[in-house]
Amino acid sequence: MALIVQKYGGTSVGSPDRIKNVARRIAKFHQRGDQVVVAVSAMSGETNRLIGLARDISSNPTPRELDVVVSTGEQVTIGLLCMALHELGVPAKSYTGGQVRILTDSAHTKARILDINDAPVRKDLDAGSVVVVAGFQGVDEHGNITTLGRGGSDTTGVALAAALNADECQIYTDVDGVYTTDPRVVPKARKLDKVTFEEMLELASQGSKILQIRAVEFAGKYKVKLRVLSSFEEEGEGTLITVEEDSQMEQPVITGIAFSRDEAKITVVGAPDVPGIAYKILGPIAEANIDVDMIVQNVGHAGATDFSFTVALGDLAKAKKALEDNMSQFNAKAIEIDDTMAKISVVGVGMRSHPGVASKVFETLANERINIQMISTSEIKIAVVIEEKYLELAARVLHKAFGLDQA
Amino acid sequence: MALIVQKYGGTSVGSPDRIKNVARRIAKFHQRGDQVVVAVSAMSGETNRLIGLARDISSNPTPRELDVVVSTGEQVTIGLLCMALHELGVPAKSYTGGQVRILTDSAHTKARILDINDAPVRKDLDAGSVVVVAGFQGVDEHGNITTLGRGGSDTTGVALAAALNADECQIYTDVDGVYTTDPRVVPKARKLDKVTFEEMLELASQGSKILQIRAVEFAGKYKVKLRVLSSFEEEGEGTLITVEEDSQMEQPVITGIAFSRDEAKITVVGAPDVPGIAYKILGPIAEANIDVDMIVQNVGHAGATDFSFTVALGDLAKAKKALEDNMSQFNAKAIEIDDTMAKISVVGVGMRSHPGVASKVFETLANERINIQMISTSEIKIAVVIEEKYLELAARVLHKAFGLDQA
């Protein structure tokens, strides 16, 4: 008997039939004696429908009221899933975020979980009931409904697992695990049996969409055993995301390759090469609430320097305007933008003991005459920005070069 | 400056554009200095969509979970309406039933309001904000979400008006007031400026669908000044539903004519004419949770009697089965059913001082050769059951006979 937290995403609960399937899966665990807590997303499409209604009313909906509207999506799912469990004779009780209660801060549309009251959940579990909790939502100290932001249901699942000290947190999704890279781009991509939190974090932040970054951070911090599984397959162990690196085995140098097409490069040309210039350029960007990813400042000559950085494609127009409005501050010659960029990252904890990884990345890309425009590294990751048209080629050759094609 | 509670039904908030219209109307009241509390229904069609989802999961959804699902409809509306008010620069805050809190009993899908905590609402009103409350829903003492049953948003509006001691409770709907009878049937039907609670109650229970009976009862009990208005017209005073009969004016004898096609007559033929026979026949009907409307027991002869009663058409099959299963109890010759019945009622407090009303009803119908099958009276109402095919004719001739055609 184990205490298991399961999280089902929007596709897994996308129709009444799929909800019935999820109920059957939960019933199996319940019948073998496990205690099961389930966190669910809104039915696929529902959150977008609700946001669409809000946008029809206002181009800039009030965050508090947007949370009131959007949080109904998960509330519908918890009720429907409990009905489906009751149909199977499985006792089950639903909880909204406010009912649990999942206490968050008051940052509407992107709230953070502060505390979970596990007492009512434990009481129901001890009484033999499955507990179904609305993902993505909570309540602040004043009783206002909050949401955790897109993908927040993963975080709800992990936070519940942490609060309940669960044996495992299972994230059910429409893929059967974490892959060495995106199989749609690299047919030889393989499912990983295990990946460390650090690697998963790099893979997630570098473009892998399977798990929300905050959920992985949370799981790592509270040492929650996390497993990614497909809700559409009966069997399969998925991918286990572990705290500990497996020291008994020879580490593969590279675990996976992540990439993102959602990149734009901005270059401030001919800025004065003086201390504080980076702050003068990036200050307005930060004020406009835009995340900057990679930053490169070239060696200056004749008192001038070129300063480049990348932002998400969706933020490009806003970033450009913020710079243009502040041109007088940093006195540059021109602002150049390039929206045909992509980022590709090789990730692996084995990199720590293998210093040759960076040069192998550069060599592999050079062999294909792919020009590297920017480079960023961490202890377990090397990321490069290249022209988007070379992305698939780069993914395939790197996948092969690091031996990921073979099991 | 007044404190006004407004209730908008599903049709009035049926689309983002209609919600914007409602916001403009509320803004007018707010701008002239009124304090406004608004209760809203789900957008039209939404409650049925949600019930449909539940029925796809289970033919008999758990009431607690059905309430969790269905209550999301009103929650969406409160958020959208607040956004629309914010767009107009009007401060507004939404409340779910649980947030107010509207305390109910635990009778899921048909809960009754026990108490309303008006403190947070008053605080917001005093701060100059419009308060928007989800109709139809509440929360029980354990924090479970409850709903008040169909049409319950009217009750929410009236209960809020009572709790806040509001100057007026305005029920906005898709008609511009209460009419002497249904204008689709009698073209000469006129809008009433005033109607008493007693009359409205009889009109509502006799088939007028404008207001929910429980809301009228509630308003009468707590002396809430109630007004029915159209949400689609800019001007118009609607119909005021008052506590006091206007003693200064000559009362019209009859205020309105209500009717219902939703009637079925059941006759138990040749039952023994002995004490207790009515109980033996109606006991099984009550046990099957079926409301009986009119009851007629004919004078017996040769030790036998015919016993007739009416039920709602939707309950006919269930009622017939309940009788057949218990035939041995009351030992009758046969059970006859007639599902082509209609009920028509003339209603008016003026009837109290005009004893000739009943005979005028009978005379008017007799002149048209319309046979009366059953009769039921109260202090302010005379209702008769006739063949459904004569219903429109009966409505027109009675409307004329009691002088309702003229203003």
CSV table of N, CA, C and O in Angstrom, one decimal, chain B residues 251-257 345-365 372 375-384 398 401-402:
chain,number,residue,atom,x,y,z
B,251,GLN,N,-60.2,48.6,-6.4
B,251,GLN,CA,-59.5,47.4,-6.8
B,251,GLN,C,-60.1,46.8,-8.1
B,251,GLN,O,-61.4,46.7,-8.1
B,252,PRO,N,-59.3,46.4,-9.0
B,252,PRO,CA,-59.9,45.6,-10.1
B,252,PRO,C,-60.3,44.2,-9.4
B,252,PRO,O,-59.6,43.8,-8.5
B,253,VAL,N,-61.3,43.6,-9.9
B,253,VAL,CA,-61.7,42.4,-9.3
B,253,VAL,C,-60.6,41.3,-9.6
B,253,VAL,O,-60.2,40.6,-8.7
B,254,ILE,N,-60.2,41.3,-10.8
B,254,ILE,CA,-59.2,40.3,-11.3
B,254,ILE,C,-58.0,41.0,-11.7
B,254,ILE,O,-58.1,42.0,-12.5
B,255,THR,N,-56.8,40.5,-11.3
B,255,THR,CA,-55.5,41.1,-11.7
B,255,THR,C,-55.0,40.4,-13.0
B,255,THR,O,-54.4,41.1,-13.8
B,256,GLY,N,-55.1,39.1,-13.0
B,256,GLY,CA,-54.5,38.4,-14.1
B,256,GLY,C,-55.0,37.0,-14.3
B,256,GLY,O,-55.7,36.5,-13.4
B,257,ILE,N,-54.7,36.4,-15.4
B,257,ILE,CA,-55.1,35.1,-15.7
B,257,ILE,C,-53.9,34.3,-16.1
B,257,ILE,O,-53.1,34.6,-16.9
B,345,SER,N,-56.5,29.8,-14.5
B,345,SER,CA,-56.8,30.4,-13.2
B,345,SER,C,-57.0,31.9,-13.3
B,345,SER,O,-56.2,32.6,-14.0
B,346,VAL,N,-58.0,32.4,-12.7
B,346,VAL,CA,-58.2,33.9,-12.6
B,346,VAL,C,-57.8,34.2,-11.2
B,346,VAL,O,-58.2,33.6,-10.2
B,347,VAL,N,-57.0,35.3,-11.1
B,347,VAL,CA,-56.3,35.7,-9.8
B,347,VAL,C,-56.6,37.1,-9.5
B,347,VAL,O,-56.5,38.0,-10.4
B,348,GLY,N,-56.9,37.5,-8.3
B,348,GLY,CA,-57.0,38.9,-7.9
B,348,GLY,C,-57.4,39.0,-6.4
B,348,GLY,O,-58.3,38.3,-6.0
B,349,VAL,N,-56.8,39.9,-5.7
B,349,VAL,CA,-57.2,40.2,-4.3
B,349,VAL,C,-58.5,40.8,-4.2
B,349,VAL,O,-59.2,40.7,-3.2
B,350,GLY,N,-59.0,41.5,-5.3
B,350,GLY,CA,-60.3,42.1,-5.3
B,350,GLY,C,-61.4,41.1,-5.2
B,350,GLY,O,-62.6,41.4,-4.8
B,351,MET,N,-61.1,39.9,-5.5
B,351,MET,CA,-62.1,38.8,-5.4
B,351,MET,C,-62.7,38.6,-4.0
B,351,MET,O,-63.8,38.2,-3.8
B,352,ARG,N,-61.9,39.0,-3.0
B,352,ARG,CA,-62.3,38.9,-1.6
B,352,ARG,C,-63.7,39.6,-1.4
B,352,ARG,O,-64.5,39.1,-0.6
B,353,SER,N,-63.8,40.7,-2.0
B,353,SER,CA,-65.0,41.6,-1.8
B,353,SER,C,-66.0,41.4,-2.9
B,353,SER,O,-67.0,42.2,-3.0
B,354,HIS,N,-65.8,40.5,-3.8
B,354,HIS,CA,-66.7,40.3,-5.0
B,354,HIS,C,-67.0,38.8,-5.1
B,354,HIS,O,-66.4,38.1,-5.8
B,355,PRO,N,-68.1,38.4,-4.4
B,355,PRO,CA,-68.4,37.0,-4.4
B,355,PRO,C,-68.9,36.4,-5.7
B,355,PRO,O,-68.9,35.2,-5.9
B,356,GLY,N,-69.1,37.2,-6.7
B,356,GLY,CA,-69.7,36.7,-7.9
B,356,GLY,C,-68.7,36.2,-8.9
B,356,GLY,O,-69.0,35.8,-10.1
B,357,VAL,N,-67.4,36.1,-8.6
B,357,VAL,CA,-66.4,35.8,-9.6
B,357,VAL,C,-66.5,34.4,-10.1
B,357,VAL,O,-66.4,34.2,-11.3
B,358,ALA,N,-66.7,33.5,-9.2
B,358,ALA,CA,-66.7,32.1,-9.6
B,358,ALA,C,-67.9,31.9,-10.6
B,358,ALA,O,-67.6,31.3,-11.7
B,359,SER,N,-69.0,32.4,-10.3
B,359,SER,CA,-70.2,32.1,-11.3
B,359,SER,C,-69.9,32.8,-12.6
B,359,SER,O,-70.3,32.3,-13.7
B,360,LYS,N,-69.2,34.0,-12.6
B,360,LYS,CA,-68.9,34.6,-13.8
B,360,LYS,C,-67.9,33.8,-14.7
B,360,LYS,O,-68.0,33.7,-15.9
B,361,VAL,N,-66.9,33.2,-14.0
B,361,VAL,CA,-66.0,32.3,-14.7
B,361,VAL,C,-66.8,31.1,-15.4
B,361,VAL,O,-66.7,30.9,-16.6
B,362,PHE,N,-67.7,30.5,-14.6
B,362,PHE,CA,-68.5,29.4,-15.1
B,362,PHE,C,-69.4,29.8,-16.3
B,362,PHE,O,-69.4,29.1,-17.3
B,363,GLU,N,-70.0,30.9,-16.1
B,363,GLU,CA,-70.9,31.4,-17.1
B,363,GLU,C,-70.2,31.7,-18.4
B,363,GLU,O,-70.6,31.3,-19.5
B,364,THR,N,-69.0,32.4,-18.3
B,364,THR,CA,-68.2,32.8,-19.4
B,364,THR,C,-67.8,31.5,-20.2
B,364,THR,O,-67.9,31.5,-21.5
B,365,LEU,N,-67.3,30.5,-19.5
B,365,LEU,CA,-66.9,29.3,-20.2
B,365,LEU,C,-68.1,28.5,-20.8
B,365,LEU,O,-68.0,28.0,-21.9
B,372,ILE,N,-66.1,22.3,-17.9
B,372,ILE,CA,-65.1,22.4,-16.8
B,372,ILE,C,-65.0,21.0,-16.1
B,372,ILE,O,-66.0,20.4,-15.8
B,375,ILE,N,-62.5,21.9,-10.4
B,375,ILE,CA,-62.4,23.3,-9.9
B,375,ILE,C,-61.6,23.3,-8.6
B,375,ILE,O,-61.7,22.4,-7.8
B,376,SER,N,-60.9,24.3,-8.5
B,376,SER,CA,-60.1,24.5,-7.2
B,376,SER,C,-60.1,26.0,-6.9
B,376,SER,O,-60.0,26.9,-7.8
B,377,THR,N,-60.3,26.4,-5.7
B,377,THR,CA,-60.4,27.8,-5.4
B,377,THR,C,-59.5,28.1,-4.2
B,377,THR,O,-59.3,27.3,-3.3
B,378,SER,N,-59.1,29.4,-4.1
B,378,SER,CA,-58.5,29.9,-2.9
B,378,SER,C,-59.1,31.3,-2.7
B,378,SER,O,-60.0,31.7,-3.4
B,379,GLU,N,-58.7,32.0,-1.6
B,379,GLU,CA,-59.3,33.3,-1.3
B,379,GLU,C,-59.2,34.2,-2.5
B,379,GLU,O,-60.1,35.1,-2.7
B,380,ILE,N,-58.1,34.1,-3.3
B,380,ILE,CA,-57.9,35.1,-4.3
B,380,ILE,C,-57.7,34.4,-5.7
B,380,ILE,O,-57.1,35.0,-6.6
B,381,LYS,N,-58.2,33.2,-5.9
B,381,LYS,CA,-58.0,32.5,-7.1
B,381,LYS,C,-59.1,31.5,-7.4
B,381,LYS,O,-59.6,30.9,-6.5
B,382,ILE,N,-59.5,31.4,-8.7
B,382,ILE,CA,-60.4,30.3,-9.1
B,382,ILE,C,-59.7,29.6,-10.2
B,382,ILE,O,-59.4,30.3,-11.3
B,383,ALA,N,-59.4,28.3,-10.1
B,383,ALA,CA,-58.7,27.6,-11.1
B,383,ALA,C,-59.6,26.5,-11.6
B,383,ALA,O,-60.3,25.9,-10.8
B,384,VAL,N,-59.7,26.3,-12.9
B,384,VAL,CA,-60.5,25.2,-13.5
B,384,VAL,C,-59.6,24.4,-14.5
B,384,VAL,O,-58.7,24.9,-15.1
B,398,LEU,N,-62.2,35.0,-20.9
B,398,LEU,CA,-62.1,35.4,-19.5
B,398,LEU,C,-61.4,36.7,-19.4
B,398,LEU,O,-61.8,37.6,-18.6
B,401,ALA,N,-64.0,39.2,-20.3
B,401,ALA,CA,-65.2,39.2,-19.4
B,401,ALA,C,-64.8,39.9,-18.1
B,401,ALA,O,-65.7,40.6,-17.5
B,402,PHE,N,-63.6,39.9,-17.6
B,402,PHE,CA,-63.2,40.6,-16.4
B,402,PHE,C,-62.6,41.9,-16.6
B,402,PHE,O,-61.9,42.5,-15.7
